[in-house]
mmCIF file of C-alpha atoms in Angstrom:
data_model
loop_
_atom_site.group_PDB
_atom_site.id
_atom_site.type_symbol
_atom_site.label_atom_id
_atom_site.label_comp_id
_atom_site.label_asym_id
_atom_site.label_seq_id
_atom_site.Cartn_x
_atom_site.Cartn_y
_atom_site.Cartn_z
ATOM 1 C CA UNK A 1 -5.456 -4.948 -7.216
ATOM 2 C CA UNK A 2 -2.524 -4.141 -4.490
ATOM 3 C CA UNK A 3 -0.425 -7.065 -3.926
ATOM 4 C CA UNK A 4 -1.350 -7.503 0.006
ATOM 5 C CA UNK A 5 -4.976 -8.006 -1.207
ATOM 6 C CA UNK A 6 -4.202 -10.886 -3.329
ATOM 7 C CA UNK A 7 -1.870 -13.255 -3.948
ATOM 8 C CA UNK A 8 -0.763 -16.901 -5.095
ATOM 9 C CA UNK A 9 -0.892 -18.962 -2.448
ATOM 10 C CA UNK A 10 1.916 -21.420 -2.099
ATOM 11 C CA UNK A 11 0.079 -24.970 -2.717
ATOM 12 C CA UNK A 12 -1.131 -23.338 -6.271
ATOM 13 C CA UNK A 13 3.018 -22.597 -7.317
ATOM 14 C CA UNK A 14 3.335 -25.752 -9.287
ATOM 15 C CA UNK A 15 -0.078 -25.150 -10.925
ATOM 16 C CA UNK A 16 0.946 -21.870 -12.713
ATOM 17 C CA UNK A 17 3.032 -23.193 -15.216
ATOM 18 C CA UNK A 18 3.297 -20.152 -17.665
ATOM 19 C CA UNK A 19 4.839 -17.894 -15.107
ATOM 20 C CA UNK A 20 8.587 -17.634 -14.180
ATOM 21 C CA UNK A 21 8.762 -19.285 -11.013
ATOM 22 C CA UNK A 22 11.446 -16.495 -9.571
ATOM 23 C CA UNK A 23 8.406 -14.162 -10.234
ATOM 24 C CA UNK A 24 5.726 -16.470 -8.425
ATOM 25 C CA UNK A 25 7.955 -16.669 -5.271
ATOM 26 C CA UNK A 26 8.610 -13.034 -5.227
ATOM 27 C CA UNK A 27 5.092 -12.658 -5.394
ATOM 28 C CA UNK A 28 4.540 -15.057 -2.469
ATOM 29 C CA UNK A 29 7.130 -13.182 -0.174
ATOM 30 C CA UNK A 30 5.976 -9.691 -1.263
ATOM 31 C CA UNK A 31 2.548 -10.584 0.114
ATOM 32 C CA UNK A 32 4.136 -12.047 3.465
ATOM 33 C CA UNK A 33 6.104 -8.632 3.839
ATOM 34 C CA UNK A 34 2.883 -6.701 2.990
ATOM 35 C CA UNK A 35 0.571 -8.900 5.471
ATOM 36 C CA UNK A 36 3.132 -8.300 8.374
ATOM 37 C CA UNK A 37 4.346 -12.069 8.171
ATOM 38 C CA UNK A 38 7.652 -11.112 7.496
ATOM 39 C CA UNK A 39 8.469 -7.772 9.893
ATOM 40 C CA UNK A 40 10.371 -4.655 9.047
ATOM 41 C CA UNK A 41 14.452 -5.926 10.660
ATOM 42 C CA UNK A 42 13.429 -9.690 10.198
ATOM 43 C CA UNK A 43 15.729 -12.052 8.307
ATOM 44 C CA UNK A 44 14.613 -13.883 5.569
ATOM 45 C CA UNK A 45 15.626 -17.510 5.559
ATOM 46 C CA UNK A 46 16.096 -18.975 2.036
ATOM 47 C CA UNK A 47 16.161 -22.833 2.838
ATOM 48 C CA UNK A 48 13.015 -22.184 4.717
ATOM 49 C CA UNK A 49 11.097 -20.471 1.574
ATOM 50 C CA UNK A 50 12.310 -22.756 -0.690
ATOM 51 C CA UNK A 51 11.567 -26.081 2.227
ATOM 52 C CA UNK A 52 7.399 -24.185 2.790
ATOM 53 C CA UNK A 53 7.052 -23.672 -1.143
ATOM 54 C CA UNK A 54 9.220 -27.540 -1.756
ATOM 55 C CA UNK A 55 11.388 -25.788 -4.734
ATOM 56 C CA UNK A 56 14.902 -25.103 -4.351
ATOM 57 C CA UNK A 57 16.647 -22.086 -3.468
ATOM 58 C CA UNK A 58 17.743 -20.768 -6.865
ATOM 59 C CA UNK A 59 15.006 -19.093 -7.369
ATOM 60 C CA UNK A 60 14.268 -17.925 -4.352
ATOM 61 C CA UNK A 61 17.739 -15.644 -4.400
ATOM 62 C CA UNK A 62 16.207 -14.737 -7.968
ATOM 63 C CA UNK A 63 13.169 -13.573 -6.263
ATOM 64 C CA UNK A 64 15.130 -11.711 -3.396
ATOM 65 C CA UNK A 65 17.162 -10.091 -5.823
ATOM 66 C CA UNK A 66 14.014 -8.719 -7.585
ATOM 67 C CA UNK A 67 12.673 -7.921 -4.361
ATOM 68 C CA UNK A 68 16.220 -5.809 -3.432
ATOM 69 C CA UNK A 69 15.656 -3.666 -6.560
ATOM 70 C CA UNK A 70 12.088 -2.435 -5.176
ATOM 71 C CA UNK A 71 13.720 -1.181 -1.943
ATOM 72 C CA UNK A 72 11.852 -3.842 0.304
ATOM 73 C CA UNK A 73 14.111 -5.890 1.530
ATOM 74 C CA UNK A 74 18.265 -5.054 1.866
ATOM 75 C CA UNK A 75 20.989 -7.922 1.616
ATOM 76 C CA UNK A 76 23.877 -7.440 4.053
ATOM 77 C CA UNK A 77 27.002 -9.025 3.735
ATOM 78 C CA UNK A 78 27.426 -12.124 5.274
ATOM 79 C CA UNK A 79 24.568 -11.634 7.428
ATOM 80 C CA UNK A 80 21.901 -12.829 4.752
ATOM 81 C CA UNK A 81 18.647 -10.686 3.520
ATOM 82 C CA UNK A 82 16.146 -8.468 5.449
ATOM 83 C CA UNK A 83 13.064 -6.704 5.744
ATOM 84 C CA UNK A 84 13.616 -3.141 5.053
ATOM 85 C CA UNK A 85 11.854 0.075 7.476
ATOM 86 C CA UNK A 86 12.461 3.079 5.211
ATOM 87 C CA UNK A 87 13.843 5.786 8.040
ATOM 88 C CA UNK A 88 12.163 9.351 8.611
ATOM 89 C CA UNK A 89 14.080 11.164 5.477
ATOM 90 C CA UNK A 90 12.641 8.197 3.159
ATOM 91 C CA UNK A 91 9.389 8.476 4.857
ATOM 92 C CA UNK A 92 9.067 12.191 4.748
ATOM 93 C CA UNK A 93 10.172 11.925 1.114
ATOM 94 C CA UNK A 94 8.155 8.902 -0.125
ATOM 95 C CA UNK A 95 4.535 11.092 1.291
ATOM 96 C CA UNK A 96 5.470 14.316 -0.673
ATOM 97 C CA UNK A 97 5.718 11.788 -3.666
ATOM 98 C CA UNK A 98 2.083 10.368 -2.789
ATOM 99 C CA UNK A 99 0.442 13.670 -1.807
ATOM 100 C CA UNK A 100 1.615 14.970 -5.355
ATOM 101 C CA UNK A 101 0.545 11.494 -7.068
ATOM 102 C CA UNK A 102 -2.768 11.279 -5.062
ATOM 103 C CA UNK A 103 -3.608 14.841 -6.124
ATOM 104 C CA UNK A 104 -3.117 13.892 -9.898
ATOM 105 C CA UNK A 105 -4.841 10.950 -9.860
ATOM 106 C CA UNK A 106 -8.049 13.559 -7.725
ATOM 107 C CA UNK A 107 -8.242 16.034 -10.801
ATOM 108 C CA UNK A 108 -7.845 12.571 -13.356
ATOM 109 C CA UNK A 109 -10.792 11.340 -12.248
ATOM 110 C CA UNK A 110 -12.985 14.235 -11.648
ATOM 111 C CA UNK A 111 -12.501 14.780 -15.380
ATOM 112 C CA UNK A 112 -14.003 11.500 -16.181
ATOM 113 C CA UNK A 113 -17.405 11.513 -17.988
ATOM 114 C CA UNK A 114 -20.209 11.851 -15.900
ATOM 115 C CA UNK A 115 -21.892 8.519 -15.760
ATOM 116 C CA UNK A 116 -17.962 6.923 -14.828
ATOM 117 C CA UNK A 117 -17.353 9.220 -12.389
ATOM 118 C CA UNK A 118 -20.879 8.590 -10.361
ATOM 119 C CA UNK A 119 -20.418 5.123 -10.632
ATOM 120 C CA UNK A 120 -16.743 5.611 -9.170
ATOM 121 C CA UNK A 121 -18.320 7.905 -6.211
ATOM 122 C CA UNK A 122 -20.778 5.473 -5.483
ATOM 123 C CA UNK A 123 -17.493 3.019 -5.279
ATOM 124 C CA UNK A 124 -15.752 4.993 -2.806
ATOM 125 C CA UNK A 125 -18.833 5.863 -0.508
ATOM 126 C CA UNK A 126 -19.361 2.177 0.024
ATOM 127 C CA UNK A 127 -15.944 1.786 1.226
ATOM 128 C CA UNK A 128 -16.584 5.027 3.113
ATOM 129 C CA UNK A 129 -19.353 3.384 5.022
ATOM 130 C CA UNK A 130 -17.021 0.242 5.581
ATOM 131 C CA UNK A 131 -14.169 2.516 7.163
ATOM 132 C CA UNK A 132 -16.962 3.691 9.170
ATOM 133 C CA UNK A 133 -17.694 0.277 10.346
ATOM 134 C CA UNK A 134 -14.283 -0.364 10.678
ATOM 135 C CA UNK A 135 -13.781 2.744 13.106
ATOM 136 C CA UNK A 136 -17.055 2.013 15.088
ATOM 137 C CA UNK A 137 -15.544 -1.942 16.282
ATOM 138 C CA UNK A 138 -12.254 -0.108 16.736
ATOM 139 C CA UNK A 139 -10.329 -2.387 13.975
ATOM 140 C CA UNK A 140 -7.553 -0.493 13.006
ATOM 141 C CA UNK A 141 -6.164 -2.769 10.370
ATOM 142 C CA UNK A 142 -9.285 -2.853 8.871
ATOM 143 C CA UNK A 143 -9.820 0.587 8.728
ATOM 144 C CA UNK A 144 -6.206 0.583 7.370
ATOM 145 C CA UNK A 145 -7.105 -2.058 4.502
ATOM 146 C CA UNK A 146 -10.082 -0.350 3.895
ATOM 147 C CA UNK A 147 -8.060 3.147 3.431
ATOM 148 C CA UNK A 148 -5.929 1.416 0.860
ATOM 149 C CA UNK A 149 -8.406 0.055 -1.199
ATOM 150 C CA UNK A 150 -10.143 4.085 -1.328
ATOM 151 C CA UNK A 151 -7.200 5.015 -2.469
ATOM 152 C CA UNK A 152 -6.028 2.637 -5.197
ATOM 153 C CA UNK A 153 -9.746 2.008 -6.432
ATOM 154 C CA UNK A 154 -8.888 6.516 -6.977
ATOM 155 C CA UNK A 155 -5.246 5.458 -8.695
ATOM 156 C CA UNK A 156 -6.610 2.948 -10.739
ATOM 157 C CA UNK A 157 -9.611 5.131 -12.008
ATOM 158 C CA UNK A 158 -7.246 7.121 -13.681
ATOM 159 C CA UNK A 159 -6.120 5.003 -16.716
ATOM 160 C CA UNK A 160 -2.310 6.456 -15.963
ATOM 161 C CA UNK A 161 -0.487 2.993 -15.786
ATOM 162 C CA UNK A 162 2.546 4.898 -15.058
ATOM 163 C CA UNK A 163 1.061 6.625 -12.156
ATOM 164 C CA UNK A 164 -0.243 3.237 -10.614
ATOM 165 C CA UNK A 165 3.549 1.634 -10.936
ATOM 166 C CA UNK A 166 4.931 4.492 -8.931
ATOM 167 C CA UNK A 167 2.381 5.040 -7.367
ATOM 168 C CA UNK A 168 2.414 1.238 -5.776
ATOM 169 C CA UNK A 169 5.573 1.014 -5.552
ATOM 170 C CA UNK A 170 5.735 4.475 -3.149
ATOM 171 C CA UNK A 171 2.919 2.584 -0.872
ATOM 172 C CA UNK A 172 4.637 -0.557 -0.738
ATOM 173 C CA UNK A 173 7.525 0.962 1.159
ATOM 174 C CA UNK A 174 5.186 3.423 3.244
ATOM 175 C CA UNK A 175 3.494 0.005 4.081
ATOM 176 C CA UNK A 176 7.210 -1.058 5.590
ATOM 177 C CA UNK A 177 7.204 1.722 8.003
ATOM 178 C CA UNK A 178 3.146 1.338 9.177
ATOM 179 C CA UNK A 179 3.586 -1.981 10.185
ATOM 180 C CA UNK A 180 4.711 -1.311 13.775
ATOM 181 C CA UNK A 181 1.694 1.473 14.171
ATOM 182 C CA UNK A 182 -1.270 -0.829 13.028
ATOM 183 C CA UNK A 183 -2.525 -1.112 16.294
ATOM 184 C CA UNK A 184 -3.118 2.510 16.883
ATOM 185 C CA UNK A 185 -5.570 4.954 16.130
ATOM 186 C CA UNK A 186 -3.568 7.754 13.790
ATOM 187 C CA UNK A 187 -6.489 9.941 13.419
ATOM 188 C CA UNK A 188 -9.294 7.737 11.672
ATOM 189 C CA UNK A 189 -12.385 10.278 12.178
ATOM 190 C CA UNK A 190 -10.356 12.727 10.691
ATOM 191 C CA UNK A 191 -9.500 10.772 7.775
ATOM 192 C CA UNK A 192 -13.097 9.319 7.057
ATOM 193 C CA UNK A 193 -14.384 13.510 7.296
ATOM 194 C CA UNK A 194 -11.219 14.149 4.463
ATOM 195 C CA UNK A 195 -12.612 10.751 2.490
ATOM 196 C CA UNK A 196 -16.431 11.343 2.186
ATOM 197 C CA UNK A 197 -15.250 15.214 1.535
ATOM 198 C CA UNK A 198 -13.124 13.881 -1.580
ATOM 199 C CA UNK A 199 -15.872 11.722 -2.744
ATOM 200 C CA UNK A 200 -18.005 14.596 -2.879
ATOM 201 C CA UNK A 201 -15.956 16.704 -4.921
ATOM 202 C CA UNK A 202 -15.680 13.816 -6.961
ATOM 203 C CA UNK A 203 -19.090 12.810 -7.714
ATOM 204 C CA UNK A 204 -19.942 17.148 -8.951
ATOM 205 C CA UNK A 205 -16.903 16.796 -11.240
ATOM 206 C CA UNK A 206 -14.846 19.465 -9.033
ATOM 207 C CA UNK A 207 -11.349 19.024 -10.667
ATOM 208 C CA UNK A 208 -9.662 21.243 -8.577
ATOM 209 C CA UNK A 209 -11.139 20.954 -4.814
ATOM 210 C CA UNK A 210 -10.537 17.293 -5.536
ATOM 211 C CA UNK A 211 -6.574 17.116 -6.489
ATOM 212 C CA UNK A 212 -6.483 19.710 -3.302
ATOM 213 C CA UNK A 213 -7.799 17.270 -1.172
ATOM 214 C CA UNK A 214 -6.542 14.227 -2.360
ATOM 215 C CA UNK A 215 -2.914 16.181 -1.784
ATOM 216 C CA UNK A 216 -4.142 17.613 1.711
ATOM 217 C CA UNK A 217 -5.276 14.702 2.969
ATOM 218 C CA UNK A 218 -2.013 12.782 2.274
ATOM 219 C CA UNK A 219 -0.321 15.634 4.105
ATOM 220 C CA UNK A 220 -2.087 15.623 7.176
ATOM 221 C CA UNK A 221 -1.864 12.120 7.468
ATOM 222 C CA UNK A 222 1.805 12.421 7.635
ATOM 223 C CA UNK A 223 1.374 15.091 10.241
ATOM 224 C CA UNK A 224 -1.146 12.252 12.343
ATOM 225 C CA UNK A 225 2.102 9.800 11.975
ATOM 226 C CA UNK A 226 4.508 11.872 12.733
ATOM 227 C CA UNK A 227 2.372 13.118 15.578
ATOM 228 C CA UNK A 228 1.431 9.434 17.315
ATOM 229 C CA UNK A 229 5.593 8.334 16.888
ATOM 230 C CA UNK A 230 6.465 11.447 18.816
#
């Protein structure tokens, strides 16, 4: 499951006793950065993570550090540690990474035996039907939710787990620079047309029509964003 659609809350910290607490607070600040508690170009106060979770702040600089090595937040000197907003080379980048990761993960799991692979379809046209919900009260973010959970129920169908680390980790900073265009429509007919398409090709076992629209889609949903910043 992605990280923004669970995590430890902070009362349950001192219950968890067989996991690092460095990891259990990175955890904790991960899902703030991923929720939109903690903005892209915010600061990130360390005596007030370690005052709302009552530890001290060792290992919440553990936790920042880990969270420096994933590209999510940036530490600058002697001005403390912030959310990062990858800029529009990263961004550009980081979707040719996912189109090329989403199409692998489309011909993965059209391969999958038959009685798998309908019960994944009839996964993804439930969500399908929630997107379309989702569009119909205008909710962006949860359409947005919604479009993230097609797409990583897809990933994690695969059985790659080498494909779902990079493959989270590449979201995870597209998530960064979304944050400031969750209240906007980017195109969600369009997207829910590409979805129920891919589900399709899916559920008949179409290997290649699926990676091509997995990667298409992906493509022209950079093209949307690119289109609503302009």
């Amino acid at each position: 499951m992605m990280p923004w659609l669970s995590a430890p809350a902070a009362d349950h910290l001192s219950t968890l006793r067989d996991i690092p607490l460095a990891k259990l607070v990175r955890d904790d600040m991960l899902a703030m950065i991923l929720r939109g508690e903690l903005q892209p170009g915010q600061r990130i106060n360390e005596p007030d993570v370690a005052s709302r979770l009552g530890i001290s702040r060792v290992p919440v600089r553990e936790a920042l550090r880990e969270l420096e090595s994933t590209g999510l937040v940036v530490a600058r000197k002697h001005a403390g540690v912030f959310v990062r907003e990858p800029d529009a080379e990263e961004v550009r980048e980081l979707y040719e990474m996912r189109g090329l990761l989403d199409g692998y993960a489309g011909r993965r799991v059209a391969c999958l035996a038959t009685a798998a692979r309908i019960a994944l379809a009839d996964v993804l046209d439930a969500s399908i039907v929630r997107m379309n919900d989702a569009f119909a009260a205008h909710d962006v973010q949860r359409y947005y939710r919604e479009n993230l959970h097609f797409h990583w129920t897809i990933v994690d169908a695969a059985g790659n787990h080498a494909l779902a680390a990079t493959y989270q980790g590449i979201v995870q900073k597209l998530h960064l620079s979304r944050l400031k265009n969750l209240s906007q429509d980017t195109g969600m007919r369009a997207s829910i047309a590409d979805h129920t398409k891919i589900a399709r090709a899916l559920r008949k076992g179409d290997m290649a029509r699926c990676e091509d629209l997995m990667a298409r889609h992906v493509g022209d949903a950079y093209d949307r964003l690119q289109r609503t910043r302009r």
